[in-house]
Amino acid sequence: MGGLDALRQFTLIKWLREERQSRKLILFIVFVALLLDNMLLTVVVPIIPSYLYNLDESADVEIRNSSLSPQAPSGSFHTVVSLYDNSVRLSGSNSTVSAADPARPAPAHAPLPRNSSDCPRSTSRLLNENVKVGMLFASKATVQLLTNPFIGPLTNRIGYQLPIFAGFCIMFLSTIMFAFSSSYTLLFLARSLQGVGSSCSSVAGMGMLASVYTDDEERGHAIGIALGGLALGVLVGPPFGSVMYDFVGKTAPFLVLAFLALFDGALQLFVLQPTKVEPESQKGTPLFTLMKDPYILIAAGAICFGNMAIAMMEPTLPIWMMETMCTRRWQLGIAFLPASISYLIGTNIFGSLAHKMGRWLCALIGMVVVGFSVICVPFARDIYGLILPNFGVGFAIGMVDSSMMPIMGYLVDLRHVSVYGSVYAIADVAFCMGFALGPSIGGSIAESIGFPWLMTIIGVVDIFFAPLCLFLKNPPGQEEKIVSLDLNPTPPIGTIPSMRGYPKIKAPGWCTLDRKWNENESS
């Protein structure tokens, strides 16, 4: 049996080496990389707010405990902290001192209050958690935002294999740090480190797909599948994290993700051979030149503001649910399940459909639906009331992402040099700006004026941005601009006939144009 297993393993390795240049295998690697990245991105959403709140509550109980200790008679009583019901019990007596009011003893057989993680006692402290959680969530996107401008040009020089493998290594280290961190500082560092790894994985992965899928329709379909990995990570992350955290512990979900990351790293080693440096055959358009392109900026803006809606909900919705619904911990992640499922559906449907209906129209409709859906979120009175608006948010963001990501590569083909590292760095910058500004600004706004007003503001912004997608309906190409400018000069009267009736001519040189001029003159 040992020889048979070795033969099977050898056959698998041989098949992987033979299929190294397969586009489907490369698509699978990018799919898994985006899956793991976004599982780690969202698995913390239900964990961090409750975990940090419990840390602060435990610290307060210990402080009150130490302040009560000198009042107890020496040798008769000593205090015991109960983290279950947020109280301090005096052993050796039948009295219980409430953490909310240390001076007032409670009856020995009084009913226990609900778990503090389900229905928090301190509303003011819960509101203060908005800022802390928002800053921690935003740290990943902020670091990724700062890293992307360097990763994009780097992929043009050394290829896509090394950066995507470096992203795996950094993501693995970040996952281990999340598993064993027990303070806000270490969690903040782990989240920031994830931003560097995510930048390498997403920019290199999307650029690799755009380079191997050169046909626009095929590229849109492939990027739609890859975004399905992103969607699946967003889908599985919150419920997986909340259930594992509630029933197993904080460490367990991150260890599972670390194991899956090792699988992806081994696959990359066999298939991509990340030790090779394979620069692009032609020099790409400079990053700052692409950033000045108004059509690329509109597409990037749609990605940014569309994803900012869900980014604002991630740190604030669980806290709002804990405040208004007394939601159990495992339900904090389940609330995002409709958005995740609909995002997965949307990216798979519109990966191909957006090319047929028009990607500009798909994005325009998606932005409008995102806006109205987030405005409806605060009207929910229980977790079931969140199903429909969250479903609309996820489905609409899937429409925007699956149409704008392929159009970024199309705009580079149409208006610039077909090298894709820098333009997908811009796309990732837009994505990260949404997830950097969303939690940081959203947490402060929710603390100041409330969660309902926060949702109203971002909803109105998305609706007003939607009409800009009309400009992406028929963007001019580089050759069309040159021809249209040179075919309509202002020549001396009577020397050159009018060309108004002729269609625009796409030609790399001027041979076809000269031939057209001669035919017109001879006639």
XYZ file of C-alpha atoms in Angstrom:
523
model
C 0.000 0.000 0.000
C 2.894 2.348 0.731
C 4.186 1.945 -2.819
C 0.725 2.591 -4.267
C 0.372 5.794 -2.223
C 3.808 6.934 -3.342
C 2.858 6.259 -6.972
C -0.343 8.266 -6.605
C 1.560 11.131 -5.013
C 4.159 11.030 -7.796
C 1.381 11.044 -10.423
C -0.225 14.072 -8.782
C 3.072 15.994 -8.685
C 3.767 15.056 -12.309
C 0.306 16.230 -13.348
C 0.778 19.527 -11.520
C 4.077 20.112 -13.293
C 2.605 19.295 -16.696
C -0.393 21.558 -16.102
C 1.751 24.416 -14.826
C 0.832 26.668 -17.731
C -2.866 25.774 -17.597
C -5.020 28.853 -17.318
C -7.616 26.959 -15.274
C -5.030 25.935 -12.677
C -3.783 29.516 -12.394
C -7.397 30.634 -11.974
C -7.840 28.061 -9.201
C -4.737 29.339 -7.367
C -5.971 32.927 -7.518
C -9.436 31.751 -6.419
C -7.991 30.034 -3.319
C -5.718 32.998 -2.512
C -8.646 35.436 -2.590
C -10.784 32.967 -0.624
C -8.281 32.759 2.246
C -7.584 36.487 2.209
C -11.244 37.368 2.568
C -12.002 34.619 5.059
C -9.345 36.130 7.301
C -10.725 39.582 6.504
C -14.260 38.709 7.628
C -13.784 35.960 10.211
C -12.822 38.641 12.732
C -16.007 40.670 12.138
C -18.144 38.846 14.754
C -15.177 38.012 16.997
C -13.400 41.322 17.576
C -16.291 43.513 18.868
C -17.410 40.924 21.417
C -13.836 39.943 22.333
C -12.674 43.524 22.943
C -15.844 44.308 24.891
C -15.262 41.282 27.138
C -11.624 42.293 27.619
C -12.670 45.755 28.784
C -15.400 44.368 31.028
C -12.991 41.868 32.597
C -10.472 44.623 33.251
C -13.138 46.762 34.946
C -14.310 43.866 37.100
C -10.745 43.201 38.243
C -10.307 46.882 39.133
C -13.532 46.882 41.162
C -12.519 43.605 42.737
C -9.224 45.053 43.911
C -10.994 48.135 45.289
C -13.447 45.943 47.253
C -10.780 43.627 48.694
C -9.639 45.914 51.582
C -13.250 46.281 52.799
C -13.699 42.574 53.396
C -12.899 41.287 56.944
C -9.453 39.722 57.075
C -9.457 35.958 56.991
C -13.269 35.717 56.583
C -14.050 36.574 52.985
C -12.324 36.831 49.633
C -13.744 37.879 46.298
C -14.293 35.745 43.207
C -14.862 37.354 39.786
C -17.682 35.813 37.726
C -17.243 36.597 34.044
C -20.504 34.828 33.298
C -22.860 37.389 34.840
C -20.429 40.308 35.304
C -20.520 40.210 39.108
C -18.141 39.848 42.046
C -19.030 37.098 44.525
C -17.825 36.995 48.113
C -16.858 33.462 49.051
C -17.803 32.460 52.599
C -21.114 34.371 52.429
C -24.359 34.284 50.523
C -24.029 37.794 49.105
C -23.234 38.870 45.580
C -21.924 42.308 44.711
C -23.041 43.564 41.350
C -20.315 45.002 39.134
C -22.726 47.703 38.047
C -23.285 48.795 41.672
C -20.580 47.439 44.020
C -22.175 48.954 47.113
C -25.503 47.149 46.766
C -25.529 43.409 47.618
C -27.822 41.125 45.684
C -29.818 38.229 47.149
C -28.098 34.883 47.066
C -30.787 33.190 45.036
C -31.622 36.087 42.700
C -31.927 35.083 39.032
C -28.764 35.570 37.062
C -28.816 38.273 34.389
C -28.220 37.420 30.780
C -24.675 36.905 29.620
C -22.960 40.264 29.250
C -21.773 39.361 25.760
C -25.400 38.827 24.675
C -27.022 41.878 26.256
C -24.317 44.312 27.393
C -24.925 46.329 30.558
C -22.854 49.387 29.667
C -24.288 51.140 26.622
C -21.750 53.976 26.835
C -18.839 51.551 26.786
C -20.447 49.683 23.905
C -20.662 52.910 21.884
C -17.012 53.630 22.638
C -16.125 50.263 21.138
C -17.223 51.643 17.736
C -14.059 53.712 17.405
C -11.659 51.032 18.646
C -13.162 48.324 16.456
C -13.382 50.668 13.476
C -9.714 51.663 13.737
C -8.630 48.034 14.044
C -10.672 46.970 11.017
C -9.432 49.960 9.005
C -5.755 49.264 9.764
C -5.604 46.398 7.260
C -7.045 48.414 4.415
C -4.911 51.452 5.284
C -1.670 49.465 5.147
C -2.831 47.759 1.957
C -3.636 51.180 0.511
C -0.072 52.356 1.201
C 1.493 49.139 -0.126
C -0.385 48.839 -3.434
C 1.448 51.652 -5.303
C 4.685 49.729 -4.771
C 3.354 46.238 -5.544
C 1.833 47.204 -8.910
C 5.056 48.457 -10.579
C 6.990 45.663 -8.846
C 4.930 43.008 -10.638
C 5.808 44.674 -13.962
C 9.515 44.208 -13.164
C 9.677 40.759 -11.549
C 6.437 39.103 -12.656
C 3.450 37.891 -10.661
C 4.772 34.637 -9.143
C 7.029 36.041 -6.436
C 4.593 38.668 -5.107
C 1.667 36.248 -4.835
C 3.849 33.729 -2.935
C 5.147 36.480 -0.652
C 1.534 37.356 0.011
C 0.880 33.772 1.136
C 3.827 33.839 3.586
C 2.732 37.135 5.144
C -0.894 36.012 5.372
C 0.148 32.819 7.163
C 2.147 34.812 9.738
C -0.765 37.204 10.265
C -3.178 34.300 10.814
C -0.939 32.779 13.502
C -0.688 36.170 15.222
C -4.481 36.492 15.268
C -4.780 33.052 16.834
C -2.545 33.779 19.829
C -2.922 37.548 20.341
C -4.679 38.544 23.544
C -4.337 42.335 23.510
C -5.614 45.157 21.317
C -2.065 46.124 20.288
C -1.158 42.652 18.993
C -4.500 42.307 17.198
C -3.910 45.706 15.558
C -0.436 44.586 14.426
C -1.781 41.308 13.017
C -4.516 43.136 11.116
C -1.992 45.625 9.689
C 0.346 42.832 8.621
C -2.534 41.190 6.794
C -2.773 44.329 4.653
C 0.704 43.776 3.213
C -0.021 40.141 2.359
C -3.407 40.979 0.892
C -1.851 43.637 -1.357
C 0.611 41.113 -2.786
C -2.041 38.437 -3.327
C -4.799 40.562 -4.869
C -2.694 42.765 -7.168
C -0.535 39.913 -8.445
C -3.498 37.547 -8.719
C -5.694 39.880 -10.761
C -2.774 40.938 -12.940
C -1.908 37.299 -13.616
C -5.469 36.536 -14.703
C -5.605 39.568 -16.985
C -2.336 38.526 -18.636
C -3.353 34.920 -19.336
C -6.957 35.701 -20.360
C -6.464 38.170 -23.204
C -9.978 38.007 -24.692
C -12.246 40.568 -23.015
C -15.230 38.239 -22.587
C -13.078 35.364 -21.282
C -11.296 37.744 -18.948
C -14.591 38.966 -17.530
C -15.724 35.393 -16.938
C -12.402 34.420 -15.286
C -12.363 37.485 -13.038
C -15.980 36.729 -12.116
C -14.921 33.241 -10.986
C -11.965 34.677 -9.047
C -14.283 37.174 -7.375
C -16.390 34.155 -6.495
C -13.481 33.106 -4.277
C -13.575 36.539 -2.690
C -17.329 36.174 -2.269
C -17.023 32.699 -0.789
C -14.504 33.995 1.738
C -16.866 36.807 2.673
C -19.698 34.255 2.808
C -18.008 31.693 5.034
C -15.965 34.056 7.218
C -18.517 35.691 9.570
C -20.682 32.623 10.377
C -17.598 30.396 10.606
C -15.896 32.839 12.961
C -18.937 33.434 15.155
C -19.819 29.758 15.575
C -16.222 28.684 16.257
C -15.692 31.576 18.666
C -18.880 30.888 20.617
C -18.526 27.095 20.872
C -14.757 26.398 20.577
C -12.799 29.587 21.285
C -10.986 32.463 19.610
C -7.915 30.480 18.539
C -9.692 27.692 16.636
C -10.916 29.540 13.486
C -7.498 31.076 12.843
C -5.705 27.742 13.149
C -8.073 26.262 10.543
C -7.290 29.164 8.206
C -3.554 28.700 8.774
C -3.848 25.059 7.698
C -5.712 26.050 4.509
C -3.058 28.693 3.798
C -0.362 26.003 3.907
C -2.255 24.072 1.232
C -2.385 27.132 -1.010
C 1.326 27.798 -0.471
C 2.254 24.240 -1.436
C 0.144 24.518 -4.594
C 1.877 27.751 -5.546
C 5.306 26.159 -5.060
C 4.516 23.309 -7.457
C 2.662 25.281 -10.107
C 3.975 28.834 -10.196
C 7.625 28.210 -9.254
C 7.957 31.513 -7.364
C 11.767 31.381 -7.446
C 11.738 32.550 -11.084
C 11.764 36.229 -12.033
C 9.669 36.797 -15.161
C 9.338 40.511 -15.994
C 6.821 41.780 -18.535
C 7.990 41.860 -22.164
C 6.944 45.512 -22.594
C 7.082 48.512 -20.327
C 3.719 49.338 -18.801
C 2.081 52.718 -18.497
C 3.312 54.587 -15.386
C 1.060 54.351 -12.356
C 0.506 58.106 -12.092
C -0.483 58.308 -15.758
C -3.169 55.683 -15.154
C -4.348 57.561 -12.070
C -4.966 60.651 -14.226
C -7.238 58.729 -16.606
C -10.797 59.909 -15.796
C -12.401 56.658 -16.959
C -10.170 54.567 -14.700
C -10.971 56.943 -11.836
C -14.720 56.504 -12.376
C -14.383 52.712 -12.346
C -12.200 52.902 -9.235
C -14.711 55.220 -7.563
C -17.528 52.751 -8.158
C -15.457 49.989 -6.531
C -14.573 52.264 -3.608
C -18.013 53.630 -2.736
C -19.797 50.354 -3.437
C -17.618 48.424 -1.000
C -17.552 51.282 1.513
C -21.177 50.457 2.337
C -20.420 46.951 3.592
C -17.141 48.193 5.128
C -19.077 50.652 7.302
C -21.473 47.913 8.346
C -18.799 45.447 9.453
C -17.704 47.167 12.692
C -20.945 49.038 13.424
C -23.720 46.553 12.648
C -22.666 43.971 15.306
C -22.446 46.711 17.955
C -25.835 48.130 16.913
C -27.311 44.627 17.107
C -25.827 44.092 20.579
C -27.289 47.432 21.664
C -30.790 47.166 20.164
C -31.461 43.430 19.784
C -29.443 41.825 22.625
C -28.126 39.447 19.950
C -26.192 36.320 20.897
C -22.570 36.116 19.794
C -23.069 33.471 17.114
C -25.818 35.591 15.531
C -23.459 38.554 15.001
C -21.808 36.728 12.120
C -24.958 35.070 10.821
C -26.391 38.548 10.147
C -23.894 38.972 7.283
C -24.824 35.620 5.725
C -27.484 36.995 3.303
C -25.046 39.619 1.986
C -22.342 37.023 1.507
C -24.614 34.538 -0.302
C -26.015 37.214 -2.588
C -22.513 38.547 -3.356
C -21.474 35.054 -4.427
C -24.573 34.794 -6.624
C -24.079 38.259 -8.085
C -20.432 37.809 -9.049
C -21.138 34.487 -10.769
C -24.181 35.755 -12.666
C -22.803 39.093 -13.797
C -19.260 37.904 -14.540
C -20.571 36.923 -17.986
C -23.881 38.788 -18.133
C -22.317 42.209 -17.547
C -20.387 41.900 -20.827
C -23.654 41.371 -22.720
C -25.828 43.970 -21.006
C -23.075 46.567 -20.734
C -20.748 46.800 -17.749
C -21.544 50.480 -17.262
C -25.264 49.682 -16.905
C -24.564 46.797 -14.547
C -22.477 49.044 -12.293
C -25.029 51.876 -12.412
C -27.885 49.606 -11.328
C -25.684 48.040 -8.658
C -24.760 51.394 -7.103
C -28.418 52.438 -6.910
C -29.449 49.130 -5.313
C -26.593 49.364 -2.791
C -27.754 52.836 -1.784
C -31.397 51.923 -1.202
C -30.505 48.646 0.543
C -28.209 50.188 3.174
C -30.797 52.887 3.889
C -33.265 50.085 4.735
C -30.903 48.279 7.162
C -31.701 50.365 10.305
C -35.440 49.656 9.912
C -34.850 46.058 11.033
C -36.143 45.222 14.514
C -34.639 41.749 14.783
C -32.117 39.583 12.965
C -34.780 38.391 10.511
C -35.454 41.949 9.426
C -31.858 42.221 8.243
C -32.171 39.407 5.692
C -33.687 41.341 2.779
C -31.608 44.572 2.974
C -28.372 42.658 3.538
C -29.204 40.408 0.590
C -29.675 43.491 -1.579
C -26.380 45.002 -0.420
C -24.379 41.876 -1.244
C -26.038 41.249 -4.599
C -25.556 44.850 -5.728
C -21.898 44.964 -4.677
C -21.418 41.744 -6.647
C -22.829 43.543 -9.693
C -20.414 46.460 -9.235
C -17.285 44.370 -8.610
C -17.897 41.837 -11.395
C -18.355 44.641 -13.925
C -15.719 47.155 -12.803
C -12.823 44.724 -12.253
C -12.841 43.484 -15.895
C -13.395 46.998 -17.231
C -10.151 48.113 -15.583
C -8.216 45.676 -17.766
C -10.315 46.649 -20.802
C -9.532 50.345 -20.286
C -5.812 49.584 -20.184
C -6.083 47.588 -23.418
C -8.088 50.362 -25.046
C -6.265 53.461 -23.866
C -2.813 52.388 -22.613
C -0.212 49.585 -22.780
C -1.554 46.099 -22.031
C 0.386 45.568 -18.796
C -1.975 45.047 -15.885
C -0.058 45.204 -12.602
C -0.455 48.938 -12.092
C -4.120 49.189 -13.075
C -5.114 46.389 -10.689
C -3.048 48.109 -8.036
C -5.356 51.104 -8.588
C -8.402 48.820 -8.388
C -7.103 47.372 -5.136
C -6.349 50.873 -3.831
C -9.989 51.777 -4.516
C -11.158 48.626 -2.750
C -8.898 49.404 0.206
C -9.982 53.027 0.422
C -13.518 51.771 0.913
C -12.429 49.384 3.653
C -10.061 51.947 5.237
C -12.341 54.985 5.277
C -15.483 52.918 5.894
C -14.693 51.458 9.332
C -12.653 54.423 10.608
C -15.140 57.119 9.585
C -18.154 54.880 10.109
C -17.229 54.092 13.709
C -16.911 57.793 14.575
C -20.143 58.738 12.791
C -22.059 55.898 14.473
C -20.796 57.060 17.866
C -21.679 60.708 17.160
C -25.036 60.644 15.364
C -26.032 56.980 15.425
C -26.019 53.934 13.162
C -29.219 54.834 11.195
C -27.796 58.181 10.051
C -24.547 56.471 9.060
C -26.417 54.103 6.744
C -28.435 56.992 5.289
C -25.297 58.984 4.463
C -23.468 56.202 2.633
C -26.671 55.193 0.832
C -27.196 58.705 -0.533
C -23.536 58.910 -1.604
C -23.845 55.669 -3.596
C -27.051 56.792 -5.304
C -25.570 60.138 -6.347
C -22.380 58.482 -7.658
C -24.285 56.026 -9.876
C -24.888 58.382 -12.878
C -21.121 58.759 -13.384
C -21.095 55.188 -14.698
C -22.727 56.543 -17.880
C -19.304 57.832 -18.947
C -18.081 54.212 -19.134
C -20.646 53.337 -21.790
C -18.330 54.042 -24.733
C -14.903 55.242 -23.562
C -12.638 56.518 -26.365
C -9.563 54.498 -27.233
C -6.104 55.917 -27.748
C -6.126 55.363 -31.531
C -9.627 56.787 -31.878
C -8.541 59.957 -30.140
C -5.567 60.414 -32.474
C -7.608 59.743 -35.606
C -10.545 61.939 -34.539
C -8.196 64.787 -33.765
C -6.249 64.534 -37.002
C -9.214 63.835 -39.292
C -10.818 67.157 -38.386
C -8.119 69.776 -38.875
C -8.818 73.323 -39.941
C -7.119 73.434 -43.353
C -7.130 76.295 -45.868
C -10.428 76.440 -47.749
C -10.400 74.543 -51.042
C -7.244 72.540 -50.399
C -8.582 69.488 -48.489
C -12.045 68.029 -48.982
C -14.354 67.449 -46.009
C -14.105 64.057 -44.266
C -17.267 64.432 -42.223
C -19.079 61.592 -43.953
C -16.345 59.021 -43.417
C -16.353 56.760 -40.367
C -13.567 56.824 -37.800
C -10.593 54.737 -38.948
C -8.572 52.574 -36.571
C -5.115 52.188 -38.094
C -1.656 51.930 -36.547
C -0.106 53.977 -39.373
C -1.236 56.513 -41.911
C -1.255 54.288 -45.023
C -5.002 53.679 -44.921
C -5.672 57.330 -44.322
C -3.510 58.421 -47.279
C -5.255 55.926 -49.526
C -8.628 57.320 -48.483
C -7.486 60.855 -49.197
C -6.271 59.880 -52.691
C -9.522 58.087 -53.526
C -11.496 61.108 -52.471
C -9.342 63.491 -54.530
C -9.540 61.295 -57.666
C -13.329 61.091 -57.421
